[in-house]
PDB file of C-alpha atoms in Angstrom:
ATOM      1  CA  MET A  24      -0.030  -0.224  -0.190  1.00  0.00           C
ATOM      2  CA  ASN A  25       1.266   3.501  -0.742  1.00  0.00           C
ATOM      3  CA  ASP A  26       0.292   5.788   1.519  1.00  0.00           C
ATOM      4  CA  ALA A  27       0.024   9.278   1.464  1.00  0.00           C
ATOM      5  CA  ARG A  28      -0.893  12.571   3.659  1.00  0.00           C
ATOM      6  CA  MET A  29      -2.970  14.982   2.042  1.00  0.00           C
ATOM      7  CA  LEU A  30      -4.522  19.117   3.092  1.00  0.00           C
ATOM      8  CA  TYR A  31      -6.741  21.221   1.458  1.00  0.00           C
ATOM      9  CA  VAL A  32      -8.339  24.568   2.617  1.00  0.00           C
ATOM     10  CA  SER A  33     -11.270  25.620   1.331  1.00  0.00           C
ATOM     11  CA  LYS A  34     -14.160  28.440   2.399  1.00  0.00           C
ATOM     12  CA  LEU A  35     -17.900  26.820   3.697  1.00  0.00           C
ATOM     13  CA  LYS A  36     -20.171  28.268   1.674  1.00  0.00           C
ATOM     14  CA  GLU A  37     -22.970  30.742   3.728  1.00  0.00           C
ATOM     15  CA  CYS A  38     -25.745  29.292   5.642  1.00  0.00           C
ATOM     16  CA  ASP A  39     -28.113  29.291   8.143  1.00  0.00           C
ATOM     17  CA  ASN A  40     -26.203  27.598  10.487  1.00  0.00           C
ATOM     18  CA  PRO A  41     -22.624  26.714  10.405  1.00  0.00           C
ATOM     19  CA  MET A  42     -21.933  24.122  13.826  1.00  0.00           C
ATOM     20  CA  ASN A  43     -24.873  22.110  12.344  1.00  0.00           C
ATOM     21  CA  GLU A  44     -23.243  21.754   8.887  1.00  0.00           C
ATOM     22  CA  LEU A  45     -19.406  20.988  10.004  1.00  0.00           C
ATOM     23  CA  PHE A  46     -21.063  18.330  12.169  1.00  0.00           C
ATOM     24  CA  ASN A  47     -22.252  16.676   9.325  1.00  0.00           C
ATOM     25  CA  ILE A  48     -19.704  16.925   7.270  1.00  0.00           C
ATOM     26  CA  LEU A  49     -17.978  15.595  10.511  1.00  0.00           C
ATOM     27  CA  THR A  50     -20.274  12.778  10.626  1.00  0.00           C
ATOM     28  CA  GLU A  51     -19.822  11.919   7.161  1.00  0.00           C
ATOM     29  CA  SER A  52     -16.226  11.960   6.646  1.00  0.00           C
ATOM     30  CA  MET A  53     -16.320   9.570   9.748  1.00  0.00           C
ATOM     31  CA  ASN A  54     -18.500   7.116   7.997  1.00  0.00           C
ATOM     32  CA  TYR A  55     -16.727   7.146   4.641  1.00  0.00           C
ATOM     33  CA  ASN A  56     -13.030   6.882   5.947  1.00  0.00           C
ATOM     34  CA  ALA A  57     -13.981   4.799   7.906  1.00  0.00           C
ATOM     35  CA  PRO A  58     -14.807   1.615   5.406  1.00  0.00           C
ATOM     36  CA  ASN A  59     -11.910   2.987   3.180  1.00  0.00           C
ATOM     37  CA  ALA A  60      -8.874   3.150   6.369  1.00  0.00           C
ATOM     38  CA  ILE A  61      -8.659   7.155   5.516  1.00  0.00           C
ATOM     39  CA  CYS A  62      -8.070   8.533   8.851  1.00  0.00           C
ATOM     40  CA  GLY A  63      -7.154  12.597   9.254  1.00  0.00           C
ATOM     41  CA  ALA A  64      -8.278  15.915  11.246  1.00  0.00           C
ATOM     42  CA  LEU A  65     -10.369  19.062   9.999  1.00  0.00           C
ATOM     43  CA  TYR A  66     -10.254  22.587  11.827  1.00  0.00           C
ATOM     44  CA  TYR A  67     -12.565  24.855  11.153  1.00  0.00           C
ATOM     45  CA  GLY A  68     -12.000  28.469  12.316  1.00  0.00           C
ATOM     46  CA  ASN A  69     -13.193  31.928  10.619  1.00  0.00           C
ATOM     47  CA  GLY A  70     -15.518  30.234   8.233  1.00  0.00           C
ATOM     48  CA  TYR A  71     -12.648  28.443   6.544  1.00  0.00           C
ATOM     49  CA  PHE A  72     -11.815  24.718   6.508  1.00  0.00           C
ATOM     50  CA  VAL A  73      -8.251  22.805   6.751  1.00  0.00           C
ATOM     51  CA  GLN A  74      -8.498  19.637   6.521  1.00  0.00           C
ATOM     52  CA  CYS A  75      -5.537  16.841   6.481  1.00  0.00           C
ATOM     53  CA  ILE A  76      -6.239  13.278   5.694  1.00  0.00           C
ATOM     54  CA  GLU A  77      -3.843  10.242   5.139  1.00  0.00           C
ATOM     55  CA  GLY A  78      -4.412   6.531   3.453  1.00  0.00           C
ATOM     56  CA  ASP A  79      -3.377   5.013   0.601  1.00  0.00           C
ATOM     57  CA  LYS A  80      -3.295   7.674  -2.151  1.00  0.00           C
ATOM     58  CA  THR A  81      -5.387   6.355  -4.779  1.00  0.00           C
ATOM     59  CA  ARG A  82      -8.287   6.372  -2.086  1.00  0.00           C
ATOM     60  CA  ILE A  83      -6.954   9.927  -0.836  1.00  0.00           C
ATOM     61  CA  ASN A  84      -7.092  10.659  -4.691  1.00  0.00           C
ATOM     62  CA  GLU A  85     -10.141   9.795  -5.369  1.00  0.00           C
ATOM     63  CA  LEU A  86     -11.795  11.284  -2.309  1.00  0.00           C
ATOM     64  CA  PHE A  87     -10.593  14.596  -2.902  1.00  0.00           C
ATOM     65  CA  HIS A  88     -11.617  14.644  -6.743  1.00  0.00           C
ATOM     66  CA  ASN A  89     -15.158  13.089  -6.544  1.00  0.00           C
ATOM     67  CA  LYS A  90     -16.152  14.019  -2.958  1.00  0.00           C
ATOM     68  CA  ILE A  91     -14.826  16.792  -1.624  1.00  0.00           C
ATOM     69  CA  LEU A  92     -14.733  19.351  -4.738  1.00  0.00           C
ATOM     70  CA  ASN A  93     -17.859  18.921  -5.860  1.00  0.00           C
ATOM     71  CA  ASP A  94     -19.043  19.176  -2.131  1.00  0.00           C
ATOM     72  CA  ARG A  95     -21.663  22.371  -2.245  1.00  0.00           C
ATOM     73  CA  ARG A  96     -20.620  23.300   1.346  1.00  0.00           C
ATOM     74  CA  HIS A  97     -17.128  24.395   0.537  1.00  0.00           C
ATOM     75  CA  GLU A  98     -16.214  27.052  -2.214  1.00  0.00           C
ATOM     76  CA  ASN A  99     -12.426  27.752  -2.940  1.00  0.00           C
ATOM     77  CA  CYS A 100     -11.083  24.401  -2.739  1.00  0.00           C
ATOM     78  CA  GLU A 101      -7.678  24.257  -2.994  1.00  0.00           C
ATOM     79  CA  LEU A 102      -4.772  21.237  -2.731  1.00  0.00           C
ATOM     80  CA  MET A 103      -1.909  22.805  -0.996  1.00  0.00           C
ATOM     81  CA  TYR A 104       0.140  19.897   0.200  1.00  0.00           C
ATOM     82  CA  CYS A 105       0.475  16.066  -0.635  1.00  0.00           C
ATOM     83  CA  GLU A 106       2.852  14.098   0.241  1.00  0.00           C
ATOM     84  CA  ASP A 107       4.026   9.876   0.396  1.00  0.00           C
ATOM     85  CA  ILE A 108       3.906   8.305   4.108  1.00  0.00           C
ATOM     86  CA  LYS A 109       5.533   5.641   5.449  1.00  0.00           C
ATOM     87  CA  GLU A 110       3.787   5.925   9.027  1.00  0.00           C
ATOM     88  CA  ARG A 111       0.783   7.933   9.625  1.00  0.00           C
ATOM     89  CA  LEU A 112       0.614  10.749  12.528  1.00  0.00           C
ATOM     90  CA  PHE A 113      -3.821  10.413  12.368  1.00  0.00           C
ATOM     91  CA  SER A 114      -4.008   7.139  12.649  1.00  0.00           C
ATOM     92  CA  GLN A 115      -6.691   6.825  15.860  1.00  0.00           C
ATOM     93  CA  TRP A 116      -9.054   8.845  13.977  1.00  0.00           C
ATOM     94  CA  HIS A 117     -11.006   8.624  10.506  1.00  0.00           C
ATOM     95  CA  MET A 118     -11.947  12.089  11.155  1.00  0.00           C
ATOM     96  CA  LYS A 119     -10.570  13.763  14.102  1.00  0.00           C
ATOM     97  CA  TYR A 120     -12.131  17.370  14.936  1.00  0.00           C
ATOM     98  CA  ALA A 121      -9.804  20.015  16.306  1.00  0.00           C
ATOM     99  CA  ILE A 122     -11.309  22.356  18.042  1.00  0.00           C
ATOM    100  CA  PHE A 123     -10.014  26.388  17.395  1.00  0.00           C
ATOM    101  CA  HIS A 124      -7.619  26.190  20.228  1.00  0.00           C
ATOM    102  CA  LYS A 125      -4.803  29.220  20.918  1.00  0.00           C
ATOM    103  CA  ASP A 126      -1.760  27.196  19.939  1.00  0.00           C
ATOM    104  CA  ILE A 127      -3.480  26.944  16.043  1.00  0.00           C
ATOM    105  CA  VAL A 128      -4.262  31.185  16.662  1.00  0.00           C
ATOM    106  CA  ASN A 129      -0.550  32.019  17.746  1.00  0.00           C
ATOM    107  CA  PHE A 130       1.193  29.661  15.182  1.00  0.00           C
ATOM    108  CA  PHE A 131      -0.709  31.884  12.492  1.00  0.00           C
ATOM    109  CA  SER A 132      -0.021  35.274  14.503  1.00  0.00           C
ATOM    110  CA  GLN A 133       3.313  34.274  14.859  1.00  0.00           C
ATOM    111  CA  SER A 134       3.806  34.346  11.112  1.00  0.00           C
ATOM    112  CA  ASN A 135       1.995  37.726  11.083  1.00  0.00           C
ATOM    113  CA  VAL A 136      -1.049  36.016  10.176  1.00  0.00           C
ATOM    114  CA  ASP A 137      -3.633  38.695  12.623  1.00  0.00           C
ATOM    115  CA  GLN A 138      -6.785  35.138  12.649  1.00  0.00           C
ATOM    116  CA  PHE A 139      -6.450  32.243  11.926  1.00  0.00           C
ATOM    117  CA  ASN A 140      -6.462  31.653   7.242  1.00  0.00           C
ATOM    118  CA  PRO A 141      -5.241  28.789   5.896  1.00  0.00           C
ATOM    119  CA  TYR A 142      -4.078  29.576   2.659  1.00  0.00           C
ATOM    120  CA  THR A 143      -1.632  31.883   4.503  1.00  0.00           C
ATOM    121  CA  LEU A 144       0.108  28.325   4.928  1.00  0.00           C
ATOM    122  CA  SER A 145       3.554  27.898   2.933  1.00  0.00           C
ATOM    123  CA  VAL A 146       5.381  24.458   1.525  1.00  0.00           C
ATOM    124  CA  ASP A 147       7.353  25.879   4.079  1.00  0.00           C
ATOM    125  CA  THR A 148       5.226  26.099   7.408  1.00  0.00           C
ATOM    126  CA  ILE A 149       2.604  23.212   6.465  1.00  0.00           C
ATOM    127  CA  PRO A 150       4.510  20.367   8.115  1.00  0.00           C
ATOM    128  CA  GLU A 151       4.452  22.370  11.210  1.00  0.00           C
ATOM    129  CA  PHE A 152       1.026  22.642  11.182  1.00  0.00           C
ATOM    130  CA  ILE A 153       0.551  19.588  10.043  1.00  0.00           C
ATOM    131  CA  ASN A 154       2.226  18.289  13.367  1.00  0.00           C
ATOM    132  CA  LEU A 155       0.164  21.267  15.734  1.00  0.00           C
ATOM    133  CA  LEU A 156      -2.559  19.844  14.784  1.00  0.00           C
ATOM    134  CA  SER A 157      -1.957  16.210  15.175  1.00  0.00           C
ATOM    135  CA  LYS A 158      -1.062  16.910  19.129  1.00  0.00           C
ATOM    136  CA  GLN A 159      -4.987  18.699  19.193  1.00  0.00           C
ATOM    137  CA  LYS A 160      -7.286  17.062  21.270  1.00  0.00           C
ATOM    138  CA  ASP A 161     -10.343  15.494  19.372  1.00  0.00           C
ATOM    139  CA  SER A 162     -13.395  17.794  19.953  1.00  0.00           C
ATOM    140  CA  TYR A 163     -16.101  15.904  17.803  1.00  0.00           C
ATOM    141  CA  TYR A 164     -17.866  15.082  20.696  1.00  0.00           C
ATOM    142  CA  THR A 165     -18.622  18.864  22.069  1.00  0.00           C
ATOM    143  CA  LEU A 166     -19.489  19.755  19.253  1.00  0.00           C
ATOM    144  CA  LYS A 167     -22.303  16.861  18.346  1.00  0.00           C
ATOM    145  CA  PRO A 168     -26.007  18.411  18.431  1.00  0.00           C
ATOM    146  CA  ASN A 169     -28.092  17.907  21.132  1.00  0.00           C
ATOM    147  CA  ASN A 170     -30.720  16.825  19.105  1.00  0.00           C
ATOM    148  CA  THR A 171     -28.430  13.399  17.553  1.00  0.00           C
TER     149      THR A 171
END
């Protein structure tokens, strides 16, 4: 198996209930990723998504091109990074939700970015960001709506 790690960013399209959409995206991700041996993390803040996914290179490419790029909830979806890997950083999560966190905000402020904007990531800063993302706690269950 040829594993790879991919990072993409996008903007959430305007909607009535962004947190509900975020929960739906996470739930759909976990349901799709588990049987396809894909793992990763999603971070959301200031209306931006940044998602790191790991798995078989063919499967994550198919996921990105056939599913994510066609998801109407995303706009300005951009592949920022892809690398072959020998070891997965997110192997414990089919999709971890990393909550908006001060360490991430500090990471961006050190790069002279006033607020979280993943489009400002570069080839030089992405590996450090992915490592930081891998250390964040999973906050999926703090997001879960009361009615589910």
